[in-house]
Short mmCIF file of C-alpha atoms in Angstrom, two decimals:
data_model
loop_
_atom_site.label_atom_id
_atom_site.label_comp_id
_atom_site.label_asym_id
_atom_site.label_seq_id
_atom_site.Cartn_x
_atom_site.Cartn_y
_atom_site.Cartn_z
CA MET A 1 3.81 10.43 40.65
CA ARG A 2 0.46 8.98 39.75
CA PRO A 3 0.04 7.52 36.24
CA LEU A 4 -1.14 9.82 33.50
CA LEU A 5 -4.65 9.55 32.07
CA GLU A 6 -5.15 11.47 28.84
CA VAL A 7 -8.56 11.67 27.15
CA ILE A 8 -9.56 12.99 23.75
CA ALA A 9 -11.49 16.26 23.78
CA LEU A 10 -13.36 17.66 20.80
CA GLY A 11 -14.62 20.85 22.41
CA PRO A 12 -15.56 22.64 25.66
CA GLY A 13 -18.57 20.37 26.17
CA ASP A 14 -16.11 17.63 27.07
CA VAL A 15 -14.51 19.60 29.90
CA PRO A 16 -16.89 18.90 32.83
CA GLY A 17 -16.71 15.13 32.45
CA ALA A 18 -12.94 15.13 31.98
CA VAL A 19 -12.27 17.36 34.98
CA GLU A 20 -14.79 15.76 37.34
CA GLY A 21 -13.68 12.27 36.36
CA GLY A 22 -10.02 12.96 37.13
CA ALA A 23 -8.32 13.13 33.72
CA ASP A 24 -4.82 14.60 33.78
CA ARG A 25 -4.64 15.96 30.24
CA LEU A 26 -6.70 16.53 27.12
CA GLU A 27 -5.63 15.57 23.62
CA VAL A 28 -7.43 18.12 21.44
CA VAL A 29 -8.44 17.02 17.95
CA ALA A 30 -11.06 17.47 15.26
CA ASP A 31 -12.64 15.01 12.84
CA MET A 32 -12.44 11.61 14.47
CA ASP A 33 -13.68 10.09 11.20
CA ALA A 34 -10.10 10.73 10.08
CA ASP A 35 -8.68 9.53 13.44
CA GLY A 36 -8.02 13.07 14.63
CA LEU A 37 -6.91 16.18 12.75
CA THR A 38 -5.79 19.67 13.78
CA PRO A 39 -8.58 21.49 15.64
CA SER A 40 -9.58 25.09 15.11
CA LEU A 41 -8.03 27.97 17.03
CA ASP A 42 -11.45 28.72 18.51
CA THR A 43 -11.70 25.18 19.90
CA VAL A 44 -8.35 25.50 21.65
CA ARG A 45 -9.20 28.96 23.00
CA ASP A 46 -12.56 27.75 24.30
CA LEU A 47 -11.01 24.73 25.99
CA LYS A 48 -8.31 26.89 27.58
CA ARG A 49 -10.97 29.20 29.01
CA ALA A 50 -13.02 26.26 30.27
CA CYS A 51 -10.38 24.34 32.23
CA ASP A 52 -6.88 24.25 33.67
CA LEU A 53 -6.01 20.82 32.28
CA PRO A 54 -3.00 20.78 29.94
CA LEU A 55 -4.00 20.77 26.28
CA ARG A 56 -1.99 18.62 23.88
CA VAL A 57 -3.08 19.62 20.39
CA MET A 58 -2.94 17.54 17.21
CA LEU A 59 -0.86 18.76 14.26
CA ARG A 60 -2.13 16.65 11.37
CA SER A 61 -3.84 17.80 8.18
CA ASN A 62 -4.81 14.57 6.45
CA ASP A 63 -5.93 11.09 7.41
CA GLY A 64 -2.59 9.55 6.46
CA PHE A 65 0.82 9.83 8.08
CA SER A 66 2.85 11.40 5.27
CA THR A 67 3.22 15.09 4.57
CA SER A 68 4.31 17.44 1.81
CA GLY A 69 6.39 20.58 1.88
CA SER A 70 3.39 22.87 1.51
CA GLU A 71 1.38 21.01 4.14
CA LEU A 72 4.31 21.07 6.54
CA ALA A 73 4.65 24.82 6.04
CA ARG A 74 0.98 25.26 6.98
CA LEU A 75 1.39 23.07 10.05
CA ARG A 76 4.41 25.09 11.18
CA ILE A 77 2.31 28.25 11.04
CA ALA A 78 -0.56 26.47 12.79
CA ALA A 79 1.76 25.40 15.62
CA HIS A 80 2.56 29.01 16.45
CA GLN A 81 -1.07 30.06 16.23
CA LEU A 82 -2.26 27.17 18.39
CA ALA A 83 0.43 27.88 20.97
CA ASN A 84 -0.79 31.46 21.20
CA ALA A 85 -4.35 30.14 21.55
CA GLY A 86 -3.39 28.05 24.58
CA ALA A 87 -1.82 24.76 23.47
CA ASP A 88 0.51 23.44 26.17
CA GLY A 89 1.93 20.70 23.95
CA PHE A 90 1.39 18.99 20.63
CA VAL A 91 0.84 15.64 18.94
CA LEU A 92 2.60 14.96 15.63
CA GLY A 93 4.75 12.59 13.61
CA PHE A 94 5.29 11.60 10.01
CA LEU A 95 6.22 8.53 7.99
CA GLY A 96 8.20 8.39 4.76
CA LEU A 97 7.40 6.61 1.51
CA ASN A 98 8.67 3.26 2.82
CA ALA A 99 6.65 3.42 6.06
CA GLU A 100 9.67 4.49 8.10
CA ILE A 101 9.89 7.44 10.50
CA ASP A 102 10.30 10.67 8.52
CA VAL A 103 12.76 12.22 10.94
CA GLU A 104 13.41 15.30 8.81
CA ALA A 105 9.76 16.30 8.51
CA THR A 106 9.00 15.47 12.14
CA LEU A 107 11.93 17.53 13.41
CA ALA A 108 11.08 20.41 11.09
CA LEU A 109 7.73 20.70 12.84
CA ALA A 110 8.99 19.90 16.33
CA GLU A 111 11.47 22.76 16.04
CA GLU A 112 8.54 25.18 15.75
CA LEU A 113 7.04 24.26 19.13
CA ASP A 114 9.07 26.75 21.21
CA GLY A 115 10.16 24.09 23.66
CA ARG A 116 6.68 22.72 24.33
CA PRO A 117 6.54 18.95 24.91
CA TRP A 118 5.04 16.71 22.28
CA THR A 119 3.72 13.22 21.62
CA PHE A 120 4.61 11.08 18.62
CA HIS A 121 1.22 9.70 17.61
CA ARG A 122 0.13 6.31 16.33
CA ALA A 123 1.95 6.69 13.04
CA ILE A 124 4.62 4.57 14.73
CA ASP A 125 2.23 1.60 14.73
CA HIS A 126 2.18 1.73 10.91
CA CYS A 127 5.96 1.44 10.49
CA LEU A 128 7.22 -1.62 8.67
CA ASP A 129 10.13 -2.06 11.08
CA LEU A 130 9.12 -1.27 14.65
CA ASP A 131 12.60 -1.90 16.03
CA ASP A 132 14.06 0.72 13.70
CA ALA A 133 11.29 3.14 14.63
CA TRP A 134 11.85 2.68 18.35
CA ALA A 135 15.59 3.18 17.88
CA VAL A 136 14.80 6.68 16.57
CA VAL A 137 11.66 8.10 18.14
CA PRO A 138 12.40 8.18 21.91
CA GLY A 139 15.47 10.36 21.28
CA LEU A 140 13.72 13.06 19.29
CA PRO A 141 14.15 16.47 20.98
CA GLY A 142 11.23 17.57 23.13
CA LEU A 143 9.33 14.29 22.91
CA ASP A 144 7.92 12.93 26.17
CA ALA A 145 5.30 10.43 24.97
CA VAL A 146 4.66 7.96 22.17
CA LEU A 147 0.99 7.15 21.67
CA THR A 148 0.97 3.53 20.57
CA ALA A 149 -1.23 0.47 20.51
CA GLY A 150 1.66 -1.80 19.58
CA SER A 151 -0.17 -2.60 16.34
CA ALA A 152 -2.03 -0.74 13.61
CA ARG A 153 -5.01 -2.93 14.56
CA GLY A 154 -5.16 -1.65 18.14
CA VAL A 155 -4.08 -2.65 21.63
CA GLY A 156 -5.99 -5.92 21.40
CA SER A 157 -3.52 -7.03 18.73
CA GLY A 158 -0.50 -5.14 20.04
CA LEU A 159 -0.63 -5.90 23.76
CA ASP A 160 2.23 -8.41 23.67
CA GLU A 161 4.36 -6.01 21.62
CA LEU A 162 3.76 -3.17 24.08
CA CYS A 163 4.55 -5.31 27.12
CA THR A 164 7.64 -6.84 25.56
CA ARG A 165 9.00 -3.49 24.43
CA ALA A 166 8.36 -1.83 27.78
CA THR A 167 9.92 -4.61 29.83
CA GLY A 168 12.91 -4.79 27.50
CA SER A 169 13.64 -1.08 27.37
CA PRO A 170 13.26 1.37 30.27
CA ALA A 171 13.59 4.22 27.75
CA ALA A 172 10.59 2.88 25.84
CA ALA A 173 8.60 2.27 29.01
CA ASP A 174 9.18 5.89 30.06
CA VAL A 175 7.55 7.29 26.91
CA ILE A 176 4.93 4.70 25.93
CA MET A 177 1.40 6.02 26.25
CA ALA A 178 -0.86 3.05 25.62
CA GLY A 179 -3.90 3.87 23.54
CA GLY A 180 -5.89 2.94 20.49
CA GLY A 181 -8.62 0.48 21.37
CA LEU A 182 -7.47 0.28 24.99
CA GLU A 183 -9.72 -1.98 27.07
CA PRO A 184 -9.89 -2.26 30.87
CA ASP A 185 -8.45 -5.78 30.92
CA HIS A 186 -5.31 -4.54 29.12
CA VAL A 187 -4.39 -2.12 31.90
CA PRO A 188 -3.00 -4.54 34.54
CA TRP A 189 -0.71 -6.17 31.98
CA LEU A 190 0.57 -2.81 30.77
CA ALA A 191 1.09 -1.55 34.32
CA ARG A 192 3.10 -4.66 35.24
CA ALA A 193 5.28 -4.03 32.18
CA GLY A 194 6.15 -0.58 33.52
CA ILE A 195 3.85 1.59 31.40
CA ARG A 196 2.58 4.67 33.24
CA GLN A 197 0.77 6.69 30.57
CA PHE A 198 -2.67 5.78 29.23
CA HIS A 199 -4.87 7.32 26.52
CA VAL A 200 -8.61 6.80 26.14
CA GLY A 201 -10.95 8.07 23.43
CA SER A 202 -14.47 6.89 22.79
CA ARG A 203 -14.52 4.64 25.86
CA VAL A 204 -15.13 7.67 28.11
CA ARG A 205 -18.26 8.61 26.15
CA PRO A 206 -21.73 7.09 26.60
CA GLY A 207 -22.22 4.31 24.10
CA GLY A 208 -18.73 4.91 22.76
CA SER A 209 -20.17 7.66 20.55
CA TRP A 210 -18.14 10.66 19.45
CA LYS A 211 -21.44 12.57 19.35
CA ALA A 212 -21.72 12.24 23.15
CA TYR A 213 -19.79 14.37 25.62
CA ILE A 214 -17.20 12.86 27.94
CA ASP A 215 -18.88 11.25 30.95
CA ALA A 216 -17.38 11.86 34.40
CA GLY A 217 -18.33 8.43 35.69
CA LEU A 218 -16.63 6.67 32.81
CA VAL A 219 -13.49 8.74 33.22
CA ARG A 220 -13.50 8.02 36.95
CA SER A 221 -13.72 4.29 36.33
CA TRP A 222 -10.58 4.48 34.17
CA ARG A 223 -8.88 6.69 36.76
CA VAL A 224 -9.48 4.17 39.53
CA LEU A 225 -8.57 1.20 37.35
CA ILE A 226 -5.28 2.72 36.19
CA ASP A 227 -4.26 3.99 39.62
CA ASP A 228 -5.02 0.64 41.24
CA ALA A 229 -3.23 -1.35 38.55
CA VAL A 230 -0.09 0.76 38.78
CA ALA A 231 -0.12 0.67 42.58
CA ALA A 232 -0.41 -3.12 42.48
CA ALA A 233 2.50 -3.32 40.04
CA LEU A 234 4.91 -1.35 42.22
#
């Protein structure tokens, strides 16, 4: 299997560049000023009509990583609506008051996904005890990816953590999706550590601007880089 390249999509205008460039999956979000919130049903429907790429849709209502009972209830309803609109999977995850994984809230939402796969997002990078977090998250039912930079400050700060965790735990390596300030020179190190999933946001847009559509040439450069790095690591 070739490594997975996931890119962030904000709407159907991002489809041509993602498809032509060779992306494998779209993470669908709104409001990147808040680091990605739940998109509208119309956005998901429009993306589903525009391409055959799998859509992994964000379930997050605020720019933090905690949730409340009422917010969780709304997200559970949204999960069903977004699935009907075309979501193939979801992105979610919550932290408790002490910056630990909120397993109860996360599972309450994951149980509403009707068996669709899901990603635990970068909330994990904000945990106080990463070892405790990694002891819990990979075993959550239905999870097949953990989007992580290894640090709340991004991959530039968390590269050593990602590589150490992946080389020390095959279970972690299987689910780590490296992203959050990912740079091209990080990729060979991550590939050698056994990481096979990669996530890119603004770096596939001209000038790194969220106001610009995804560019096929930029996606293709990441596609080639990742494929070559993983092939060299085998």
